[in-house]
């Protein structure tokens, strides 16, 4: 019997969206529990480590979005064929993590001043986005259209879902100048089960 | 034949030390290349992604310390027996990553003013260290003296080497109040191959 999944996260894509894509890809039904940012302070103390997302698998709670994406991805047959191939996927996923940490360090949510916020986004778009997207685009080119090992892995789904989140959050197109990444995005978002999820998911601001 | 390893990192423990411990544990010889912080700006452009550590495995360069620790750890037989056990290890390792990001966000190296630096460390020691160490101590208790699955894994070596780094960097004892973590530290640093590495490694400031 398929395990019972319950995903708890904010009402947004963020770092939880990759788990929704991987569950959708696997054909797993899951309960999609969403909180608003306003509700969070009162819920935080009830969450292990006080951090979202949390995935409940048959009643056992697990946290840490990247660890969970690896788990769901490998369970769906989207891991490498050996430790070396897994390493290649993990390197890219942790590089995307560095990119996300750069965004996080801007603390955009705390900015009350819209001008300050717009300036930070402008700097991020000019310096950080090209640095990472150039490298990732070259890697996807080298790997024949995928992030690693010349074949589809959970790393591809992770990357495209993260770009989807960041694009929404900062209201910028990230990929147009990067043809290999743009082609990968099209490929992933055209996978029928992922497309079906994107079509039916609730709208969100990030 | 055993692969040829070459580790490039700063002359410090930092996030590179876990890889040295795992290589030592595996009985692998490795070239231990160290740069000073002062040398770094001139070397940075020659390094993929401009980030250390880099592990050269038979001439192939790989980055990302956590991805590499997982690779070396699993190669040494220190992974879980299945995806669920691997997930438990990964959750702890990523939680330690969150702890390390909290430290990183203080940007202590940029502080010219010793008083400001001391205040930041004081706040970190009062708020962040107990939050994480309490949780990790409870997990180690639950898991019969290890971070996951009731047995030795690369997560234990990762945790203890990271505590070793942070203790040196901020000149604070982290573990005395946490008996389960202190016992784990003693267990890991008593493993003969790891003890031999600690005894012979160069002194460093972080």
Tab-separated table of C-alpha atoms in Angstrom:
chain	number	residue	atom	x	y	z
A	1	UNK	CA	0.000	0.000	0.000
A	2	UNK	CA	1.184	3.472	-0.834
A	3	UNK	CA	2.247	5.508	2.234
A	4	UNK	CA	0.032	8.362	3.414
A	5	UNK	CA	1.725	11.749	2.807
A	6	UNK	CA	0.854	15.032	4.449
A	7	UNK	CA	2.922	18.082	3.501
A	8	UNK	CA	2.855	21.153	5.756
A	9	UNK	CA	4.239	24.399	4.387
A	10	UNK	CA	3.392	28.022	3.765
A	11	UNK	CA	0.835	29.007	1.152
A	12	UNK	CA	3.589	29.419	-1.398
A	13	UNK	CA	6.067	27.575	-3.555
A	14	UNK	CA	9.260	28.344	-1.683
A	15	UNK	CA	11.402	25.405	-0.666
A	16	UNK	CA	8.315	23.216	-0.260
A	17	UNK	CA	7.297	23.242	-3.925
A	18	UNK	CA	9.984	20.750	-5.031
A	19	UNK	CA	8.407	18.200	-2.672
A	20	UNK	CA	4.973	18.797	-4.198
A	21	UNK	CA	6.436	18.296	-7.696
A	22	UNK	CA	8.212	15.099	-6.653
A	23	UNK	CA	5.085	13.718	-4.988
A	24	UNK	CA	3.066	14.609	-8.090
A	25	UNK	CA	5.712	13.004	-10.344
A	26	UNK	CA	5.535	9.833	-8.227
A	27	UNK	CA	1.769	9.741	-8.621
A	28	UNK	CA	1.367	9.980	-4.839
A	29	UNK	CA	-1.723	11.603	-3.371
A	30	UNK	CA	-0.815	14.020	-0.589
A	31	UNK	CA	-2.575	16.314	1.805
A	32	UNK	CA	-1.339	19.838	1.000
A	33	UNK	CA	-1.598	21.807	4.253
A	34	UNK	CA	-0.819	25.513	3.874
A	35	UNK	CA	-0.316	28.293	6.387
A	36	UNK	CA	-0.157	32.013	5.774
A	37	UNK	CA	2.907	33.933	6.960
A	38	UNK	CA	0.565	35.669	9.465
A	39	UNK	CA	-0.472	32.358	11.042
A	40	UNK	CA	3.114	31.146	11.347
A	41	UNK	CA	4.159	32.645	14.728
A	42	UNK	CA	1.387	30.755	16.520
A	43	UNK	CA	2.145	27.482	14.711
A	44	UNK	CA	5.957	27.603	14.876
A	45	UNK	CA	6.248	26.230	18.451
A	46	UNK	CA	4.321	23.082	17.451
A	47	UNK	CA	6.701	22.216	14.587
A	48	UNK	CA	9.885	20.159	15.171
A	49	UNK	CA	12.874	22.559	14.895
A	50	UNK	CA	10.322	25.331	14.204
A	51	UNK	CA	10.907	24.988	10.474
A	52	UNK	CA	8.793	24.199	7.420
A	53	UNK	CA	8.282	22.194	5.266
A	54	UNK	CA	7.417	19.124	7.299
A	55	UNK	CA	6.423	15.931	5.516
A	56	UNK	CA	4.337	13.449	7.449
A	57	UNK	CA	4.886	9.945	6.072
A	58	UNK	CA	2.474	7.417	7.592
A	59	UNK	CA	2.386	9.479	10.773
A	60	UNK	CA	6.167	9.962	11.022
A	61	UNK	CA	7.211	13.601	10.690
A	62	UNK	CA	10.339	14.524	8.744
A	63	UNK	CA	11.818	17.951	8.082
A	64	UNK	CA	14.534	19.464	5.861
A	65	UNK	CA	13.429	20.133	2.304
A	66	UNK	CA	16.588	18.964	0.524
A	67	UNK	CA	16.831	15.725	2.512
A	68	UNK	CA	13.163	15.081	1.724
A	69	UNK	CA	13.565	15.891	-1.977
A	70	UNK	CA	16.444	13.385	-2.162
A	71	UNK	CA	14.331	10.768	-0.385
A	72	UNK	CA	11.258	11.257	-2.587
A	73	UNK	CA	13.385	11.552	-5.720
A	74	UNK	CA	15.323	8.345	-5.111
A	75	UNK	CA	12.128	6.551	-4.188
A	76	UNK	CA	10.722	7.623	-7.563
A	77	UNK	CA	13.750	6.132	-9.332
A	78	UNK	CA	15.301	9.559	-9.961
A	79	UNK	CA	18.621	8.972	-8.175
A	80	UNK	CA	21.969	8.131	-9.729
A	81	UNK	CA	23.047	4.595	-10.593
A	82	UNK	CA	25.933	4.699	-8.096
A	83	UNK	CA	27.589	6.951	-5.471
A	84	UNK	CA	29.463	8.936	-8.108
A	85	UNK	CA	26.271	9.773	-10.000
A	86	UNK	CA	24.525	10.651	-6.736
A	87	UNK	CA	27.426	12.979	-5.934
A	88	UNK	CA	26.960	14.818	-9.242
A	89	UNK	CA	23.277	15.401	-8.455
A	90	UNK	CA	24.020	16.459	-4.864
A	91	UNK	CA	26.653	18.985	-5.997
A	92	UNK	CA	24.119	20.763	-8.199
A	93	UNK	CA	21.396	20.667	-5.579
A	94	UNK	CA	23.754	22.169	-2.964
A	95	UNK	CA	24.852	24.804	-5.489
A	96	UNK	CA	21.187	25.752	-5.925
A	97	UNK	CA	21.081	25.862	-2.115
A	98	UNK	CA	23.897	28.435	-2.163
A	99	UNK	CA	21.902	30.482	-4.681
A	100	UNK	CA	18.855	30.310	-2.440
A	101	UNK	CA	20.927	31.317	0.603
A	102	UNK	CA	22.062	34.430	-1.283
A	103	UNK	CA	18.408	35.335	-1.819
A	104	UNK	CA	17.531	34.523	1.781
A	105	UNK	CA	20.350	36.723	3.071
A	106	UNK	CA	18.635	39.757	1.479
A	107	UNK	CA	15.803	39.366	4.036
A	108	UNK	CA	13.332	40.841	1.555
A	109	UNK	CA	10.319	39.958	3.678
A	110	UNK	CA	11.573	42.281	6.401
A	111	UNK	CA	11.802	45.304	4.109
A	112	UNK	CA	9.058	47.802	4.803
A	113	UNK	CA	10.573	50.259	2.327
A	114	UNK	CA	9.641	49.272	-1.246
A	115	UNK	CA	12.524	51.284	-2.700
A	116	UNK	CA	15.127	49.474	-0.601
A	117	UNK	CA	13.568	46.168	-1.587
A	118	UNK	CA	13.594	47.037	-5.305
A	119	UNK	CA	17.266	48.024	-5.101
A	120	UNK	CA	18.205	44.760	-3.436
A	121	UNK	CA	16.350	42.789	-6.116
A	122	UNK	CA	18.035	44.820	-8.837
A	123	UNK	CA	21.492	44.052	-7.427
A	124	UNK	CA	20.577	40.378	-7.030
A	125	UNK	CA	19.360	40.231	-10.645
A	126	UNK	CA	22.529	41.906	-11.937
A	127	UNK	CA	25.119	40.003	-9.924
A	128	UNK	CA	23.886	36.805	-8.306
A	129	UNK	CA	21.440	35.478	-10.914
A	130	UNK	CA	23.922	35.618	-13.835
A	131	UNK	CA	26.719	34.086	-11.724
A	132	UNK	CA	24.658	30.992	-10.896
A	133	UNK	CA	22.567	30.756	-14.076
A	134	UNK	CA	25.640	30.946	-16.306
A	135	UNK	CA	27.299	28.083	-14.440
A	136	UNK	CA	24.120	25.989	-14.304
A	137	UNK	CA	23.406	26.617	-17.992
A	138	UNK	CA	26.898	25.376	-18.901
A	139	UNK	CA	26.442	22.285	-16.719
A	140	UNK	CA	23.095	21.456	-18.343
A	141	UNK	CA	24.719	21.859	-21.753
A	142	UNK	CA	27.578	19.498	-20.797
A	143	UNK	CA	25.105	16.966	-19.392
A	144	UNK	CA	23.027	16.775	-22.573
A	145	UNK	CA	20.057	18.734	-21.264
A	146	UNK	CA	20.024	17.629	-17.626
A	147	UNK	CA	21.798	18.798	-14.475
A	148	UNK	CA	23.791	15.593	-14.088
A	149	UNK	CA	24.746	12.282	-15.643
A	150	UNK	CA	23.075	12.976	-18.999
A	151	UNK	CA	19.675	11.853	-17.741
A	152	UNK	CA	16.645	12.957	-15.747
A	153	UNK	CA	17.149	13.050	-11.971
A	154	UNK	CA	15.501	14.615	-8.934
A	155	UNK	CA	18.088	17.386	-9.325
A	156	UNK	CA	16.343	18.576	-12.508
A	157	UNK	CA	12.972	18.758	-10.779
A	158	UNK	CA	14.597	20.478	-7.810
A	159	UNK	CA	16.261	23.103	-10.009
A	160	UNK	CA	13.197	23.914	-12.114
A	161	UNK	CA	10.866	24.128	-9.101
A	162	UNK	CA	13.349	26.431	-7.347
A	163	UNK	CA	13.572	28.716	-10.403
A	164	UNK	CA	9.755	28.709	-10.496
A	165	UNK	CA	9.698	29.905	-6.860
A	166	UNK	CA	12.408	32.556	-7.213
A	167	UNK	CA	10.830	33.945	-10.417
A	168	UNK	CA	7.495	34.382	-8.647
A	169	UNK	CA	9.021	35.757	-5.453
A	170	UNK	CA	11.079	38.499	-7.070
A	171	UNK	CA	8.810	38.890	-10.120
A	172	UNK	CA	11.642	38.373	-12.617
A	173	UNK	CA	12.165	36.048	-15.501
A	174	UNK	CA	15.349	34.127	-14.656
A	175	UNK	CA	15.857	31.903	-17.656
A	176	UNK	CA	15.297	33.645	-20.991
A	177	UNK	CA	19.015	34.352	-21.584
A	178	UNK	CA	19.954	30.765	-20.687
A	179	UNK	CA	18.786	28.503	-23.477
A	180	UNK	CA	19.839	25.215	-21.928
A	181	UNK	CA	18.088	26.021	-18.651
A	182	UNK	CA	15.017	27.297	-20.496
A	183	UNK	CA	14.844	24.033	-22.464
A	184	UNK	CA	15.179	22.015	-19.244
A	185	UNK	CA	12.386	24.043	-17.655
A	186	UNK	CA	10.136	23.327	-20.621
A	187	UNK	CA	10.980	19.622	-20.462
A	188	UNK	CA	10.243	19.298	-16.732
A	189	UNK	CA	7.054	21.373	-16.731
A	190	UNK	CA	5.771	19.311	-19.681
A	191	UNK	CA	5.971	16.016	-17.781
A	192	UNK	CA	2.228	15.217	-17.637
A	193	UNK	CA	1.998	14.608	-13.877
A	194	UNK	CA	3.998	17.758	-13.081
A	195	UNK	CA	2.001	19.787	-15.598
A	196	UNK	CA	-1.227	18.543	-14.028
A	197	UNK	CA	0.019	19.681	-10.590
A	198	UNK	CA	1.024	23.128	-11.862
A	199	UNK	CA	-2.380	23.513	-13.520
A	200	UNK	CA	-4.307	22.662	-10.387
A	201	UNK	CA	-2.171	24.172	-7.587
A	202	UNK	CA	-3.433	27.242	-5.730
A	203	UNK	CA	-2.104	30.658	-6.752
A	204	UNK	CA	0.459	32.138	-4.398
A	205	UNK	CA	2.587	35.254	-4.015
A	206	UNK	CA	5.884	33.420	-3.658
B	1	UNK	CA	43.643	0.563	-6.758
B	2	UNK	CA	42.624	3.217	-4.282
B	3	UNK	CA	41.731	6.567	-5.904
B	4	UNK	CA	44.106	9.489	-5.542
B	5	UNK	CA	42.597	12.212	-3.334
B	6	UNK	CA	43.651	15.833	-3.149
B	7	UNK	CA	41.741	18.130	-0.796
B	8	UNK	CA	42.005	21.901	-1.254
B	9	UNK	CA	40.769	24.101	1.555
B	10	UNK	CA	41.791	26.899	3.897
B	11	UNK	CA	44.348	26.327	6.605
B	12	UNK	CA	41.600	25.583	9.066
B	13	UNK	CA	38.989	23.048	10.051
B	14	UNK	CA	35.853	24.815	8.859
B	15	UNK	CA	33.583	22.873	6.554
B	16	UNK	CA	36.565	21.007	5.073
B	17	UNK	CA	37.528	19.163	8.249
B	18	UNK	CA	34.696	16.606	8.026
B	19	UNK	CA	36.174	15.470	4.702
B	20	UNK	CA	39.620	15.054	6.273
B	21	UNK	CA	38.080	12.974	9.083
B	22	UNK	CA	36.146	10.808	6.618
B	23	UNK	CA	39.224	10.266	4.445
B	24	UNK	CA	41.247	9.392	7.569
B	25	UNK	CA	38.485	7.036	8.755
B	26	UNK	CA	38.517	5.324	5.350
B	27	UNK	CA	42.279	4.816	5.609
B	28	UNK	CA	42.740	6.887	2.445
B	29	UNK	CA	45.931	8.854	1.945
B	30	UNK	CA	45.203	12.370	0.714
B	31	UNK	CA	47.109	15.460	-0.257
B	32	UNK	CA	46.036	18.175	2.192
B	33	UNK	CA	46.453	21.485	0.324
B	34	UNK	CA	45.863	24.552	2.505
B	35	UNK	CA	45.527	28.243	1.684
B	36	UNK	CA	45.578	31.176	4.062
B	37	UNK	CA	42.646	33.599	4.042
B	38	UNK	CA	45.110	36.202	2.679
B	39	UNK	CA	45.989	34.042	-0.346
B	40	UNK	CA	42.344	33.350	-1.162
B	41	UNK	CA	41.430	36.372	-3.367
B	42	UNK	CA	44.130	35.470	-5.888
B	43	UNK	CA	43.162	31.774	-5.913
B	44	UNK	CA	39.365	32.160	-5.960
B	45	UNK	CA	39.044	32.753	-9.740
B	46	UNK	CA	40.800	29.419	-10.448
B	47	UNK	CA	38.332	27.389	-8.351
B	48	UNK	CA	35.047	26.042	-9.826
B	49	UNK	CA	32.191	28.159	-8.345
B	50	UNK	CA	34.877	30.078	-6.415
B	51	UNK	CA	34.203	27.971	-3.336
B	52	UNK	CA	36.246	25.691	-1.115
B	53	UNK	CA	36.613	22.858	-0.237
B	54	UNK	CA	37.361	21.140	-3.528
B	55	UNK	CA	38.139	17.433	-3.569
B	56	UNK	CA	40.135	16.132	-6.489
B	57	UNK	CA	39.382	12.437	-7.033
B	58	UNK	CA	41.672	10.867	-9.631
B	59	UNK	CA	41.916	14.224	-11.377
B	60	UNK	CA	38.194	14.969	-11.304
B	61	UNK	CA	37.325	18.014	-9.227
B	62	UNK	CA	34.221	18.028	-7.016
B	63	UNK	CA	32.906	20.757	-4.728
B	64	UNK	CA	30.232	21.108	-2.023
B	65	UNK	CA	31.322	19.870	1.392
B	66	UNK	CA	28.088	18.147	2.404
B	67	UNK	CA	27.700	16.325	-0.918
B	68	UNK	CA	31.317	15.189	-0.607
B	69	UNK	CA	30.905	14.084	3.026
B	70	UNK	CA	27.905	11.974	1.997
B	71	UNK	CA	29.894	10.458	-0.889
B	72	UNK	CA	32.967	9.633	1.229
B	73	UNK	CA	30.820	8.456	4.140
B	74	UNK	CA	28.713	6.078	2.056
B	75	UNK	CA	31.827	4.813	0.319
B	76	UNK	CA	33.248	3.990	3.757
B	77	UNK	CA	30.111	1.979	4.606
B	78	UNK	CA	28.741	4.727	6.866
B	79	UNK	CA	25.419	5.280	5.060
B	80	UNK	CA	21.994	3.944	6.061
B	81	UNK	CA	20.723	0.511	5.070
B	82	UNK	CA	17.888	1.991	2.998
B	83	UNK	CA	16.402	5.321	1.853
B	84	UNK	CA	14.570	5.860	5.141
B	85	UNK	CA	17.787	5.471	7.166
B	86	UNK	CA	19.623	7.746	4.728
B	87	UNK	CA	16.859	10.329	5.220
B	88	UNK	CA	17.370	10.266	9.003
B	89	UNK	CA	21.098	10.963	8.545
B	90	UNK	CA	20.458	13.694	5.946
B	91	UNK	CA	17.942	15.473	8.219
B	92	UNK	CA	20.535	15.775	10.993
B	93	UNK	CA	23.282	16.860	8.614
B	94	UNK	CA	21.050	19.580	7.123
B	95	UNK	CA	20.057	20.686	10.629
B	96	UNK	CA	23.761	21.093	11.428
B	97	UNK	CA	23.926	23.064	8.167
B	98	UNK	CA	21.246	25.428	9.518
B	99	UNK	CA	23.312	25.850	12.699
B	100	UNK	CA	26.377	26.636	10.623
B	101	UNK	CA	24.403	29.135	8.504
B	102	UNK	CA	23.409	30.959	11.702
B	103	UNK	CA	27.098	31.277	12.553
B	104	UNK	CA	27.976	32.314	9.000
B	105	UNK	CA	25.303	35.020	9.011
B	106	UNK	CA	27.149	36.770	11.875
B	107	UNK	CA	29.990	37.538	9.422
B	108	UNK	CA	32.510	37.471	12.285
B	109	UNK	CA	35.502	37.608	9.960
B	110	UNK	CA	34.397	41.032	8.740
B	111	UNK	CA	34.305	42.538	12.236
B	112	UNK	CA	37.189	44.884	12.829
B	113	UNK	CA	35.781	45.882	16.226
B	114	UNK	CA	36.603	43.182	18.821
B	115	UNK	CA	33.822	44.363	21.127
B	116	UNK	CA	31.131	43.977	18.437
B	117	UNK	CA	32.506	40.532	17.642
B	118	UNK	CA	32.478	39.459	21.297
B	119	UNK	CA	28.864	40.613	21.680
B	120	UNK	CA	27.774	38.655	18.624
B	121	UNK	CA	29.486	35.520	19.948
B	122	UNK	CA	27.869	36.016	23.344
B	123	UNK	CA	24.409	36.246	21.785
B	124	UNK	CA	25.112	33.204	19.598
B	125	UNK	CA	26.271	31.226	22.663
B	126	UNK	CA	23.179	32.204	24.651
B	127	UNK	CA	20.522	31.687	21.995
B	128	UNK	CA	21.625	29.633	19.018
B	129	UNK	CA	23.955	27.064	20.581
B	130	UNK	CA	21.438	25.879	23.229
B	131	UNK	CA	18.591	25.735	20.662
B	132	UNK	CA	20.500	23.357	18.403
B	133	UNK	CA	22.524	21.469	21.002
B	134	UNK	CA	19.432	20.684	23.095
B	135	UNK	CA	17.668	19.223	20.076
B	136	UNK	CA	20.720	17.308	18.869
B	137	UNK	CA	21.418	15.984	22.379
B	138	UNK	CA	17.857	14.639	22.604
B	139	UNK	CA	18.186	13.011	19.183
B	140	UNK	CA	21.455	11.324	20.137
B	141	UNK	CA	19.817	10.064	23.334
B	142	UNK	CA	16.855	8.640	21.363
B	143	UNK	CA	19.205	7.015	18.869
B	144	UNK	CA	21.243	5.172	21.496
B	145	UNK	CA	24.323	7.348	21.298
B	146	UNK	CA	24.328	8.198	17.573
B	147	UNK	CA	22.669	10.861	15.444
B	148	UNK	CA	20.505	8.374	13.548
B	149	UNK	CA	19.377	4.780	13.273
B	150	UNK	CA	21.045	3.656	16.530
B	151	UNK	CA	24.398	3.101	14.824
B	152	UNK	CA	27.501	4.877	13.591
B	153	UNK	CA	27.053	6.858	10.357
B	154	UNK	CA	28.822	9.644	8.476
B	155	UNK	CA	26.370	11.989	10.211
B	156	UNK	CA	28.132	11.362	13.542
B	157	UNK	CA	31.528	12.179	12.073
B	158	UNK	CA	30.038	15.243	10.368
B	159	UNK	CA	28.476	16.521	13.599
B	160	UNK	CA	31.554	16.012	15.793
B	161	UNK	CA	33.943	17.563	13.247
B	162	UNK	CA	31.620	20.565	12.894
B	163	UNK	CA	31.463	21.047	16.677
B	164	UNK	CA	35.274	20.791	16.705
B	165	UNK	CA	35.443	23.617	14.142
B	166	UNK	CA	32.872	25.893	15.781
B	167	UNK	CA	34.475	25.437	19.237
B	168	UNK	CA	37.845	26.494	17.863
B	169	UNK	CA	36.434	29.356	15.791
B	170	UNK	CA	34.506	31.065	18.576
B	171	UNK	CA	36.757	29.758	21.401
B	172	UNK	CA	33.859	28.230	23.328
B	173	UNK	CA	33.176	24.807	24.719
B	174	UNK	CA	29.903	23.732	23.076
B	175	UNK	CA	29.227	20.328	24.584
B	176	UNK	CA	29.846	20.182	28.348
B	177	UNK	CA	26.157	20.701	29.261
B	178	UNK	CA	25.053	18.084	26.721
B	179	UNK	CA	26.050	14.664	28.036
B	180	UNK	CA	24.852	12.629	25.044
B	181	UNK	CA	26.682	14.862	22.574
B	182	UNK	CA	29.801	14.903	24.783
B	183	UNK	CA	29.769	11.085	24.871
B	184	UNK	CA	29.386	10.946	21.077
B	185	UNK	CA	32.287	13.350	20.661
B	186	UNK	CA	34.472	11.141	22.869
B	187	UNK	CA	33.430	8.041	20.907
B	188	UNK	CA	34.199	9.578	17.494
B	189	UNK	CA	37.494	11.211	18.477
B	190	UNK	CA	38.630	7.898	20.010
B	191	UNK	CA	38.280	5.992	16.728
B	192	UNK	CA	41.980	5.150	16.174
B	193	UNK	CA	42.218	6.484	12.582
B	194	UNK	CA	40.406	9.720	13.470
B	195	UNK	CA	42.466	10.133	16.661
B	196	UNK	CA	45.665	9.649	14.621
B	197	UNK	CA	44.522	12.394	12.199
B	198	UNK	CA	43.664	14.822	15.030
B	199	UNK	CA	47.076	14.151	16.633
B	200	UNK	CA	49.005	14.861	13.453
B	201	UNK	CA	46.981	17.665	11.780
B	202	UNK	CA	48.422	21.180	11.667
B	203	UNK	CA	47.266	23.712	14.260
B	204	UNK	CA	44.803	26.299	12.969
B	205	UNK	CA	42.859	29.289	14.224
B	206	UNK	CA	39.474	28.061	13.055
